[in-house]
Amino acid sequence: MAKHWADFQYEIYLNGMTGIVPRLPTDLTRLEDLAEHRLGPGPVGYVAGSAGDGGTARANRAALDRRRIVPRMLRDVHERDLTTEVLGRTLPAPLALAPVGVLSIMHPDAESAAARAAAAQGVPYILSSASSTPLEQVAAAIGDAERWFQLYWGQDRDVTRSFLTRARAAGFSVLVVTLDTPLLAWRPRDLDQAYLPFLHGVGTANYFTDPAFLAGLAKPVHEDPNAAVLHFLGLFGDPGHTWPDLALLREHWEGPIVLKGVLHPDDARLAADAGMDGVVVSNHGGRQVAGSVAAADALPRVVDAVGDRLTVLFDSGVRTGADVFKALALGARAVLLGRPYVYGLGLDGQAGVEHVIRCVLAELDLTLALSGHAGPATVTTADLTETPA
């Protein structure tokens, strides 16, 4: 029998019989405010901040809020199953943890704690290239659990090839290539604090342990850390990449490749033409282009363009299980969850991340059932109505 994620609520109520209440809110939209009060302004600003005036992040939320669920009654939802096939993998629910770098600014256990939490709940963990922890160490922390590797596609082809070789050797099964960050955007919250973790060698662990990267240094990292940071900054992004360059990645990666940051249906078609396996409809949570189209508004057009050719995933603006339902109704196969789990990590380590995953999936399970669905596969745009902006 499939797991009923909704049973988490009864676990909470039963614990309450002995005076135990959740350590973190079950309304995950409250986590950002909690983090603002408990954690340092630099780290919180780095996670919560957005490009420009924050309008894209607000648009992401508005696009999801504007769509309202229309529940259906008297359907048999007694036995539910959230199991989802994604990129040839069977997942217990249509959810993965999005790649978020530099997690040591939020908690000393960093990526390893987040990955262990994902593994404990059976959802994939997507490790950022810009992690605070070397990819091999994260892989060791979670054994044979499902893990994907996110690539920031930089200027040094040797480093790129080395990253892919290392990730494959460490058991990462899917490559997620972020396209929307060839340059860092104008981010006032970080600029006002003059806060960029990379300048302090945070978020550079995969680079500082990479043989191809180290070969480009005159001295070992510990002897001249500033030179290593400058070398990293010089190769991190590459605004010169074009669609034909994807052939290099396909040549050096045997598993599925997903392109993250696709918002235009023509770009989705180009991804399919290039032999990619999927796209993530995403505007980087509003962190890259101020004034960008909301991700949820872009999603249906991308699904219409390539839904029969590619696996379409979604992120940006997701905070709750109801948001996940809406993304599925708009055509996403699964959803990547970002900021909420990072706040959970900052507030309560691995347990905080597990709390966030379980809350999201409990609410998704209940939202499906109470809307007349026994699983994600039957959810369509007919389950939503759109209110005027």
Short mmCIF file of C-alpha atoms in Angstrom, two decimals:
data_model
loop_
_atom_site.label_atom_id
_atom_site.label_comp_id
_atom_site.label_asym_id
_atom_site.label_seq_id
_atom_site.Cartn_x
_atom_site.Cartn_y
_atom_site.Cartn_z
CA MET A 1 0.00 0.00 0.00
CA ALA A 2 1.32 3.44 -0.93
CA LYS A 3 2.39 5.84 1.78
CA HIS A 4 -0.21 8.36 2.86
CA TRP A 5 1.85 11.49 3.45
CA ALA A 6 -1.19 13.09 5.08
CA ASP A 7 -0.72 10.84 8.12
CA PHE A 8 1.93 13.32 9.28
CA GLN A 9 -0.86 15.47 10.69
CA TYR A 10 -2.03 12.66 12.98
CA GLU A 11 1.54 12.08 14.11
CA ILE A 12 1.66 15.74 15.13
CA TYR A 13 -1.71 15.57 16.92
CA LEU A 14 -0.75 12.36 18.76
CA ASN A 15 2.56 13.89 19.86
CA GLY A 16 0.51 16.75 21.23
CA MET A 17 -1.09 14.32 23.69
CA THR A 18 2.26 14.27 25.50
CA GLY A 19 2.77 18.02 25.24
CA ILE A 20 5.04 17.94 22.17
CA VAL A 21 4.36 20.49 19.44
CA PRO A 22 6.32 20.97 16.21
CA ARG A 23 9.60 22.86 16.60
CA LEU A 24 8.91 24.80 13.40
CA PRO A 25 5.64 26.19 12.00
CA THR A 26 3.56 23.90 9.81
CA ASP A 27 2.57 26.98 7.78
CA LEU A 28 5.79 27.12 5.79
CA THR A 29 5.15 30.67 4.63
CA ARG A 30 6.14 31.74 8.16
CA LEU A 31 9.66 30.33 7.90
CA GLU A 32 11.18 33.33 6.14
CA ASP A 33 10.15 35.71 8.93
CA LEU A 34 11.49 33.29 11.54
CA ALA A 35 14.78 33.07 9.69
CA GLU A 36 14.94 36.88 9.47
CA HIS A 37 14.73 37.09 13.26
CA ARG A 38 17.02 34.20 14.17
CA LEU A 39 19.76 34.22 11.53
CA GLY A 40 22.27 36.81 10.35
CA PRO A 41 21.20 39.51 7.85
CA GLY A 42 23.86 38.52 5.32
CA PRO A 43 22.91 34.84 5.04
CA VAL A 44 19.16 35.47 5.20
CA GLY A 45 19.41 38.23 2.62
CA TYR A 46 21.40 35.95 0.33
CA VAL A 47 18.66 33.31 0.44
CA ALA A 48 15.59 35.54 0.56
CA GLY A 49 16.83 38.29 -1.74
CA SER A 50 15.88 38.75 -5.37
CA ALA A 51 16.96 40.68 -8.43
CA GLY A 52 16.20 44.38 -8.58
CA ASP A 53 13.19 45.51 -6.58
CA GLY A 54 11.99 41.96 -5.97
CA GLY A 55 9.17 42.26 -8.49
CA THR A 56 9.84 38.91 -10.14
CA ALA A 57 9.69 37.05 -6.82
CA ARG A 58 6.40 38.80 -6.06
CA ALA A 59 5.10 37.94 -9.53
CA ASN A 60 5.94 34.27 -8.93
CA ARG A 61 3.74 34.28 -5.86
CA ALA A 62 0.99 36.27 -7.52
CA ALA A 63 0.86 33.88 -10.49
CA LEU A 64 0.34 30.92 -8.16
CA ASP A 65 -2.12 32.79 -5.91
CA ARG A 66 -4.16 33.94 -8.91
CA ARG A 67 -4.90 30.32 -9.80
CA ARG A 68 -7.47 28.78 -7.50
CA ILE A 69 -8.25 25.11 -7.04
CA VAL A 70 -11.77 23.89 -7.86
CA PRO A 71 -12.40 20.80 -5.68
CA ARG A 72 -14.55 17.91 -6.94
CA MET A 73 -16.72 15.80 -4.64
CA LEU A 74 -17.69 12.14 -4.20
CA ARG A 75 -14.68 10.62 -5.84
CA ASP A 76 -12.97 7.61 -4.28
CA VAL A 77 -9.78 8.96 -2.72
CA HIS A 78 -9.52 6.45 0.10
CA GLU A 79 -6.34 4.88 -1.28
CA ARG A 80 -3.92 7.45 -2.64
CA ASP A 81 -0.57 7.09 -4.32
CA LEU A 82 1.73 10.06 -5.00
CA THR A 83 4.32 7.89 -6.76
CA THR A 84 5.56 9.61 -9.92
CA GLU A 85 7.79 8.53 -12.80
CA VAL A 86 10.36 11.23 -13.58
CA LEU A 87 13.18 10.80 -16.08
CA GLY A 88 12.97 7.03 -15.80
CA ARG A 89 13.06 7.12 -12.01
CA THR A 90 10.23 6.14 -9.66
CA LEU A 91 9.82 8.83 -7.00
CA PRO A 92 7.56 8.54 -3.93
CA ALA A 93 6.08 11.95 -4.72
CA PRO A 94 6.42 14.61 -7.45
CA LEU A 95 9.01 16.57 -5.47
CA ALA A 96 12.77 17.10 -5.33
CA LEU A 97 14.94 19.52 -3.37
CA ALA A 98 16.16 22.26 -5.70
CA PRO A 99 19.87 23.03 -5.99
CA VAL A 100 20.83 25.78 -3.57
CA GLY A 101 24.48 26.66 -3.08
CA VAL A 102 26.57 27.87 -0.13
CA LEU A 103 24.34 26.17 2.47
CA SER A 104 27.02 26.45 5.16
CA ILE A 105 25.95 30.08 5.56
CA MET A 106 22.68 28.73 6.96
CA HIS A 107 23.86 25.73 9.00
CA PRO A 108 27.26 24.10 9.64
CA ASP A 109 26.00 20.70 8.43
CA ALA A 110 25.16 22.40 5.12
CA GLU A 111 24.44 20.26 2.06
CA SER A 112 25.06 16.95 3.84
CA ALA A 113 22.19 17.64 6.27
CA ALA A 114 19.82 18.66 3.48
CA ALA A 115 20.78 15.60 1.43
CA ARG A 116 20.27 13.26 4.40
CA ALA A 117 16.83 14.78 4.96
CA ALA A 118 15.87 14.24 1.32
CA ALA A 119 17.18 10.67 1.45
CA ALA A 120 15.24 9.94 4.64
CA GLN A 121 12.02 10.97 2.89
CA GLY A 122 12.92 9.35 -0.43
CA VAL A 123 12.93 12.50 -2.54
CA PRO A 124 15.84 13.38 -4.85
CA TYR A 125 18.44 15.85 -3.66
CA ILE A 126 19.93 18.12 -6.30
CA LEU A 127 23.42 19.25 -5.30
CA SER A 128 24.60 22.65 -6.46
CA SER A 129 27.97 23.09 -8.16
CA ALA A 130 28.38 25.98 -5.74
CA SER A 131 28.00 23.82 -2.63
CA SER A 132 29.93 24.31 0.58
CA THR A 133 30.64 20.57 0.65
CA PRO A 134 32.48 18.50 -1.98
CA LEU A 135 30.13 16.34 -4.02
CA GLU A 136 31.87 13.12 -2.98
CA GLN A 137 31.28 13.95 0.69
CA VAL A 138 27.57 14.60 0.09
CA ALA A 139 27.27 11.34 -1.84
CA ALA A 140 28.91 9.45 1.02
CA ALA A 141 26.50 11.04 3.50
CA ILE A 142 23.43 9.60 1.75
CA GLY A 143 24.61 6.21 0.49
CA ASP A 144 22.57 4.97 -2.45
CA ALA A 145 19.79 7.58 -2.23
CA GLU A 146 18.64 9.36 -5.40
CA ARG A 147 20.84 12.35 -6.16
CA TRP A 148 21.15 14.72 -9.10
CA PHE A 149 23.95 17.17 -9.88
CA GLN A 150 23.41 20.78 -10.86
CA LEU A 151 26.04 22.31 -13.11
CA TYR A 152 26.96 25.96 -13.30
CA TRP A 153 28.37 25.82 -16.80
CA GLY A 154 31.55 27.88 -16.69
CA GLN A 155 34.28 28.93 -19.07
CA ASP A 156 36.81 26.16 -18.39
CA ARG A 157 35.91 23.08 -20.43
CA ASP A 158 38.39 20.94 -18.49
CA VAL A 159 36.73 21.84 -15.18
CA THR A 160 33.31 21.13 -16.68
CA ARG A 161 34.43 17.70 -17.90
CA SER A 162 36.05 16.99 -14.54
CA PHE A 163 32.86 17.91 -12.65
CA LEU A 164 30.81 15.58 -14.84
CA THR A 165 33.29 12.74 -14.38
CA ARG A 166 33.33 13.21 -10.61
CA ALA A 167 29.55 13.44 -10.38
CA ARG A 168 29.05 10.26 -12.39
CA ALA A 169 31.62 8.43 -10.28
CA ALA A 170 29.84 9.58 -7.11
CA GLY A 171 26.51 8.17 -8.24
CA PHE A 172 24.71 11.32 -9.35
CA SER A 173 22.20 10.14 -11.94
CA VAL A 174 20.69 13.26 -13.54
CA LEU A 175 22.49 16.39 -14.73
CA VAL A 176 20.65 19.68 -14.15
CA VAL A 177 22.28 22.50 -16.14
CA THR A 178 21.41 26.00 -14.95
CA LEU A 179 21.22 28.31 -17.96
CA ASP A 180 19.97 31.52 -16.38
CA THR A 181 23.10 32.50 -14.43
CA PRO A 182 25.93 33.24 -16.87
CA LEU A 183 26.31 36.41 -14.79
CA LEU A 184 25.19 37.28 -11.29
CA ALA A 185 22.19 39.60 -11.35
CA TRP A 186 21.84 42.97 -9.63
CA ARG A 187 20.76 41.88 -6.13
CA PRO A 188 20.31 44.86 -3.81
CA ARG A 189 19.98 42.88 -0.55
CA ASP A 190 23.42 41.37 -1.11
CA LEU A 191 24.87 44.60 -2.47
CA ASP A 192 23.66 46.64 0.50
CA GLN A 193 25.43 44.21 2.85
CA ALA A 194 28.40 43.86 0.44
CA TYR A 195 27.82 40.14 1.01
CA LEU A 196 29.06 37.59 -1.51
CA PRO A 197 30.06 34.29 0.16
CA PHE A 198 32.26 33.20 -2.76
CA LEU A 199 34.75 35.96 -1.99
CA HIS A 200 35.38 34.22 1.33
CA GLY A 201 35.82 30.82 -0.30
CA VAL A 202 32.31 29.68 0.68
CA GLY A 203 30.44 27.76 -2.01
CA THR A 204 33.67 26.84 -3.76
CA ALA A 205 34.21 23.36 -2.31
CA ASN A 206 33.71 21.48 -5.58
CA TYR A 207 36.15 23.78 -7.34
CA PHE A 208 38.80 23.80 -4.63
CA THR A 209 38.82 19.97 -4.64
CA ASP A 210 38.84 19.61 -8.41
CA PRO A 211 42.05 18.49 -10.12
CA ALA A 212 41.35 20.46 -13.31
CA PHE A 213 40.65 23.63 -11.32
CA LEU A 214 43.71 23.15 -9.12
CA ALA A 215 45.88 22.68 -12.22
CA GLY A 216 45.12 26.28 -13.12
CA LEU A 217 46.54 27.66 -9.86
CA ALA A 218 50.13 28.71 -9.32
CA LYS A 219 49.96 27.70 -5.64
CA PRO A 220 47.77 25.36 -3.59
CA VAL A 221 44.53 26.91 -2.30
CA HIS A 222 45.72 27.06 1.31
CA GLU A 223 48.87 28.95 0.31
CA ASP A 224 47.07 31.63 -1.69
CA PRO A 225 43.32 31.49 -1.07
CA ASN A 226 42.71 34.90 -2.65
CA ALA A 227 44.22 33.76 -5.94
CA ALA A 228 42.02 30.65 -5.84
CA VAL A 229 38.90 32.78 -5.29
CA LEU A 230 39.84 35.08 -8.17
CA HIS A 231 40.43 32.08 -10.42
CA PHE A 232 37.00 30.73 -9.43
CA LEU A 233 35.30 34.04 -10.18
CA GLY A 234 37.01 34.18 -13.56
CA LEU A 235 35.61 30.86 -14.76
CA PHE A 236 32.32 30.50 -12.84
CA GLY A 237 29.95 31.71 -15.55
CA ASP A 238 30.16 32.01 -19.32
CA PRO A 239 27.87 34.46 -21.16
CA GLY A 240 29.26 33.13 -24.44
CA HIS A 241 27.59 29.70 -24.42
CA THR A 242 25.13 28.93 -27.21
CA TRP A 243 22.84 26.01 -28.04
CA PRO A 244 25.40 24.03 -30.09
CA ASP A 245 27.68 23.97 -27.02
CA LEU A 246 25.27 21.53 -25.35
CA ALA A 247 26.90 18.81 -27.45
CA LEU A 248 29.89 18.88 -25.07
CA LEU A 249 27.66 18.09 -22.11
CA ARG A 250 25.84 15.32 -23.94
CA GLU A 251 29.19 13.83 -24.97
CA HIS A 252 30.40 13.64 -21.37
CA TRP A 253 27.17 12.70 -19.55
CA GLU A 254 25.45 9.36 -20.11
CA GLY A 255 22.29 9.96 -18.07
CA PRO A 256 19.39 12.37 -18.44
CA ILE A 257 20.17 16.08 -18.90
CA VAL A 258 17.69 18.74 -17.79
CA LEU A 259 18.03 22.44 -18.61
CA LYS A 260 17.03 24.75 -15.77
CA GLY A 261 15.83 28.29 -16.33
CA VAL A 262 13.70 27.84 -19.45
CA LEU A 263 10.78 30.29 -19.72
CA HIS A 264 10.16 30.68 -23.46
CA PRO A 265 8.51 27.87 -25.46
CA ASP A 266 11.00 28.35 -28.30
CA ASP A 267 13.88 27.71 -25.89
CA ALA A 268 12.09 24.57 -24.74
CA ARG A 269 11.85 23.44 -28.39
CA LEU A 270 15.56 24.14 -28.87
CA ALA A 271 16.28 22.01 -25.79
CA ALA A 272 14.32 19.14 -27.31
CA ASP A 273 16.05 19.58 -30.66
CA ALA A 274 19.42 19.45 -28.85
CA GLY A 275 18.60 16.01 -27.45
CA MET A 276 17.95 17.11 -23.88
CA ASP A 277 15.66 15.06 -21.65
CA GLY A 278 13.85 17.77 -19.73
CA VAL A 279 13.56 21.41 -18.74
CA VAL A 280 12.89 23.20 -15.48
CA VAL A 281 10.55 26.13 -15.98
CA SER A 282 12.18 28.55 -13.56
CA ASN A 283 13.26 32.15 -13.17
CA HIS A 284 15.70 31.24 -10.38
CA GLY A 285 13.14 32.22 -7.76
CA GLY A 286 13.21 35.78 -9.03
CA ARG A 287 16.94 36.11 -8.41
CA GLN A 288 18.18 36.77 -11.95
CA VAL A 289 15.94 39.03 -14.07
CA ALA A 290 13.94 41.81 -12.44
CA GLY A 291 10.68 42.22 -14.33
CA SER A 292 10.76 38.65 -15.66
CA VAL A 293 7.65 36.68 -16.52
CA ALA A 294 6.37 34.69 -13.54
CA ALA A 295 7.40 31.06 -13.75
CA ALA A 296 3.85 29.78 -13.28
CA ASP A 297 2.68 31.99 -16.15
CA ALA A 298 5.41 30.58 -18.40
CA LEU A 299 4.74 26.95 -17.45
CA PRO A 300 1.60 26.21 -19.54
CA ARG A 301 3.17 27.58 -22.74
CA VAL A 302 6.28 25.43 -22.27
CA VAL A 303 4.16 22.35 -21.56
CA ASP A 304 2.11 23.02 -24.70
CA ALA A 305 5.32 23.34 -26.73
CA VAL A 306 7.29 20.30 -25.54
CA GLY A 307 5.24 18.34 -23.02
CA ASP A 308 5.10 15.41 -25.43
CA ARG A 309 8.89 15.47 -26.02
CA LEU A 310 10.48 16.47 -22.70
CA THR A 311 9.96 16.05 -18.98
CA VAL A 312 8.81 19.46 -17.75
CA LEU A 313 9.70 20.30 -14.15
CA PHE A 314 8.95 23.52 -12.26
CA ASP A 315 10.31 25.79 -9.57
CA SER A 316 10.09 29.43 -8.43
CA GLY A 317 7.59 30.69 -5.87
CA VAL A 318 6.58 27.31 -4.44
CA ARG A 319 5.92 27.47 -0.70
CA THR A 320 3.17 24.94 0.04
CA GLY A 321 1.61 21.66 -0.97
CA ALA A 322 -1.21 23.61 -2.60
CA ASP A 323 1.39 25.35 -4.78
CA VAL A 324 2.71 21.95 -5.85
CA PHE A 325 -0.84 20.90 -6.79
CA LYS A 326 -1.22 24.03 -8.94
CA ALA A 327 2.10 23.42 -10.70
CA LEU A 328 1.04 19.84 -11.47
CA ALA A 329 -2.29 21.11 -12.79
CA LEU A 330 -0.43 23.52 -15.06
CA GLY A 331 1.46 20.59 -16.56
CA ALA A 332 4.63 20.10 -14.50
CA ARG A 333 5.70 16.50 -13.97
CA ALA A 334 7.31 17.34 -10.64
CA VAL A 335 8.33 20.36 -8.60
CA LEU A 336 11.68 21.48 -7.18
CA LEU A 337 11.41 23.07 -3.74
CA GLY A 338 13.96 25.73 -2.83
CA ARG A 339 13.82 28.46 -0.19
CA PRO A 340 11.47 26.74 2.32
CA TYR A 341 13.85 23.84 2.90
CA VAL A 342 16.80 26.23 3.19
CA TYR A 343 15.00 28.12 5.95
CA GLY A 344 14.21 24.78 7.59
CA LEU A 345 17.90 23.91 7.45
CA GLY A 346 18.93 27.23 8.95
CA LEU A 347 16.41 26.96 11.77
CA ASP A 348 16.72 23.27 12.70
CA GLY A 349 19.31 21.45 10.58
CA GLN A 350 18.42 18.11 9.02
CA ALA A 351 15.28 17.84 11.17
CA GLY A 352 14.13 21.20 9.86
CA VAL A 353 14.52 20.08 6.25
CA GLU A 354 12.63 16.85 6.93
CA HIS A 355 9.87 18.88 8.60
CA VAL A 356 9.54 21.04 5.49
CA ILE A 357 9.43 18.05 3.11
CA ARG A 358 6.83 16.26 5.22
CA CYS A 359 4.66 19.37 5.57
CA VAL A 360 4.68 20.03 1.84
CA LEU A 361 3.85 16.43 0.95
CA ALA A 362 1.21 16.07 3.69
CA GLU A 363 -0.53 19.18 2.40
CA LEU A 364 -0.18 18.00 -1.21
CA ASP A 365 -1.67 14.60 -0.29
CA LEU A 366 -4.60 16.27 1.48
CA THR A 367 -5.11 18.84 -1.27
CA LEU A 368 -5.25 16.08 -3.87
CA ALA A 369 -7.71 14.02 -1.83
CA LEU A 370 -9.94 16.94 -0.89
CA SER A 371 -10.00 18.06 -4.53
CA GLY A 372 -11.06 14.63 -5.75
CA HIS A 373 -7.78 13.01 -6.80
CA ALA A 374 -6.13 9.79 -5.66
CA GLY A 375 -2.79 10.78 -7.22
CA PRO A 376 -1.02 13.42 -9.29
CA ALA A 377 -1.70 11.82 -12.68
CA THR A 378 -5.34 12.92 -12.89
CA VAL A 379 -4.71 16.59 -12.07
CA THR A 380 -5.21 18.92 -15.05
CA THR A 381 -5.88 22.56 -15.82
CA ALA A 382 -9.58 21.76 -15.44
CA ASP A 383 -8.91 21.66 -11.69
CA LEU A 384 -7.98 25.34 -11.64
CA THR A 385 -9.73 28.59 -12.27
CA GLU A 386 -7.95 31.86 -12.77
CA THR A 387 -9.00 35.00 -10.94
CA PRO A 388 -8.34 38.45 -12.39
CA ALA A 389 -4.95 39.94 -11.50
#
